[in-house]
Amino acid sequence: MIPLNTFEIDDGWEIGYHIAKKYTGNGYATEAVSAFLPVIAEKKSLSEIYGICLKENVASVRVMEKCGFENLYSGVGEYQGERREIVKNVWRNRQ
C-alpha cells in the first residue's frame, strides 16, 4: 500500500506520497499517483495539485514527470521548515 493524501497549502493543494524502499523501482508510485490525481481533483473540485520534493529525490521528481506534472520551480525553497534544494511542480486537471 502507498499512502496518498492531499494537503491544503498557501497556493492550493499539495499531494503527498511515500513508498517503502523495498518497493521502489516497480512503478507502484507512478500507478498510484496517476490514478489518485483525477479522482481527488474531481472530489474536491480542484483544477491544480502541487507536488514538492527535494531536488535530490530523483525518483519522486520522475514520478511527477510521468504523471503529467509541469515544473514551476527548481532551487532553494522552504521544505518541512528548512531551506533546501527543492522541485515544485503542478498537475493541471484537463477534464
CSV table of C-alpha atoms in Angstrom, one decimal:
chain,number,residue,atom,x,y,z
A,1,MET,CA,0.0,0.0,0.0
A,2,ILE,CA,1.2,3.5,-0.8
A,3,PRO,CA,-0.1,6.2,1.5
A,4,LEU,CA,-1.5,9.1,-0.7
A,5,ASN,CA,-3.0,12.3,0.6
A,6,THR,CA,-3.6,15.9,-0.3
A,7,PHE,CA,-2.8,18.8,2.0
A,8,GLU,CA,-4.0,22.4,1.8
A,9,ILE,CA,-1.2,24.8,1.3
A,10,ASP,CA,-1.0,28.6,0.6
A,11,ASP,CA,-1.0,28.0,-3.2
A,12,GLY,CA,-3.9,25.4,-3.2
A,13,TRP,CA,-3.5,21.7,-2.6
A,14,GLU,CA,-0.3,19.5,-2.5
A,15,ILE,CA,-0.1,15.8,-3.0
A,16,GLY,CA,2.0,13.7,-0.6
A,17,TYR,CA,3.0,10.0,-1.0
A,18,HIS,CA,5.6,7.6,0.3
A,19,ILE,CA,6.7,4.2,-0.8
A,20,ALA,CA,8.9,1.8,1.2
A,21,LYS,CA,12.4,1.4,-0.2
A,22,LYS,CA,11.9,-2.3,-1.0
A,23,TYR,CA,9.0,-1.5,-3.3
A,24,THR,CA,10.7,1.3,-5.3
A,25,GLY,CA,11.5,0.9,-9.0
A,26,ASN,CA,8.4,-1.1,-9.8
A,27,GLY,CA,6.2,1.7,-11.0
A,28,TYR,CA,3.8,1.5,-8.0
A,29,ALA,CA,4.1,5.1,-7.0
A,30,THR,CA,3.5,6.3,-10.6
A,31,GLU,CA,0.5,4.0,-10.9
A,32,ALA,CA,-1.0,5.1,-7.6
A,33,VAL,CA,-0.4,8.8,-8.1
A,34,SER,CA,-1.7,8.8,-11.7
A,35,ALA,CA,-4.9,7.0,-10.6
A,36,PHE,CA,-5.3,9.3,-7.5
A,37,LEU,CA,-5.0,12.7,-9.2
A,38,PRO,CA,-8.2,12.7,-11.3
A,39,VAL,CA,-10.2,11.2,-8.5
A,40,ILE,CA,-9.2,13.7,-5.8
A,41,ALA,CA,-9.4,16.6,-8.3
A,42,GLU,CA,-13.0,15.7,-9.1
A,43,LYS,CA,-13.9,15.0,-5.5
A,44,LYS,CA,-12.5,18.4,-4.3
A,45,SER,CA,-13.2,20.3,-7.5
A,46,LEU,CA,-9.5,21.1,-8.0
A,47,SER,CA,-8.0,22.4,-11.2
A,48,GLU,CA,-4.4,22.1,-9.9
A,49,ILE,CA,-2.5,20.0,-7.5
A,50,TYR,CA,1.1,20.8,-6.5
A,51,GLY,CA,3.9,18.4,-5.8
A,52,ILE,CA,7.0,19.4,-3.9
A,53,CYS,CA,10.1,17.3,-3.2
A,54,LEU,CA,13.8,17.6,-2.5
A,55,LYS,CA,15.7,18.0,-5.7
A,56,GLU,CA,17.9,15.1,-4.7
A,57,ASN,CA,14.9,12.8,-4.6
A,58,VAL,CA,15.2,11.9,-8.3
A,59,ALA,CA,12.6,9.1,-8.0
A,60,SER,CA,9.9,11.5,-6.8
A,61,VAL,CA,10.8,14.0,-9.5
A,62,ARG,CA,10.4,11.3,-12.1
A,63,VAL,CA,7.1,10.1,-10.7
A,64,MET,CA,5.7,13.6,-11.0
A,65,GLU,CA,7.0,13.9,-14.6
A,66,LYS,CA,5.5,10.6,-15.6
A,67,CYS,CA,2.1,11.7,-14.0
A,68,GLY,CA,2.0,14.9,-16.1
A,69,PHE,CA,3.2,17.4,-13.6
A,70,GLU,CA,4.9,20.6,-15.0
A,71,ASN,CA,7.9,22.2,-13.4
A,72,LEU,CA,7.2,25.5,-11.7
A,73,TYR,CA,10.4,26.0,-9.8
A,74,SER,CA,13.8,24.3,-9.0
A,75,GLY,CA,16.1,25.9,-6.5
A,76,VAL,CA,16.3,26.8,-2.8
A,77,GLY,CA,13.0,26.9,-1.1
A,78,GLU,CA,11.1,26.0,2.1
A,79,TYR,CA,10.8,22.3,2.7
A,80,GLN,CA,9.4,21.0,6.0
A,81,GLY,CA,10.6,24.1,7.9
A,82,GLU,CA,14.1,24.2,6.3
A,83,ARG,CA,15.7,25.9,3.4
A,84,ARG,CA,16.6,23.1,0.9
A,85,GLU,CA,17.1,22.5,-2.8
A,86,ILE,CA,13.5,21.7,-4.0
A,87,VAL,CA,11.5,21.0,-7.0
A,88,LYS,CA,8.0,22.4,-7.2
A,89,ASN,CA,5.6,21.0,-9.8
A,90,VAL,CA,2.0,21.4,-10.7
A,91,TRP,CA,-0.5,19.0,-12.2
A,92,ARG,CA,-3.4,20.6,-14.0
A,93,ASN,CA,-6.8,18.9,-14.4
A,94,ARG,CA,-7.5,18.8,-18.1
A,95,GLN,CA,-11.1,17.5,-17.8
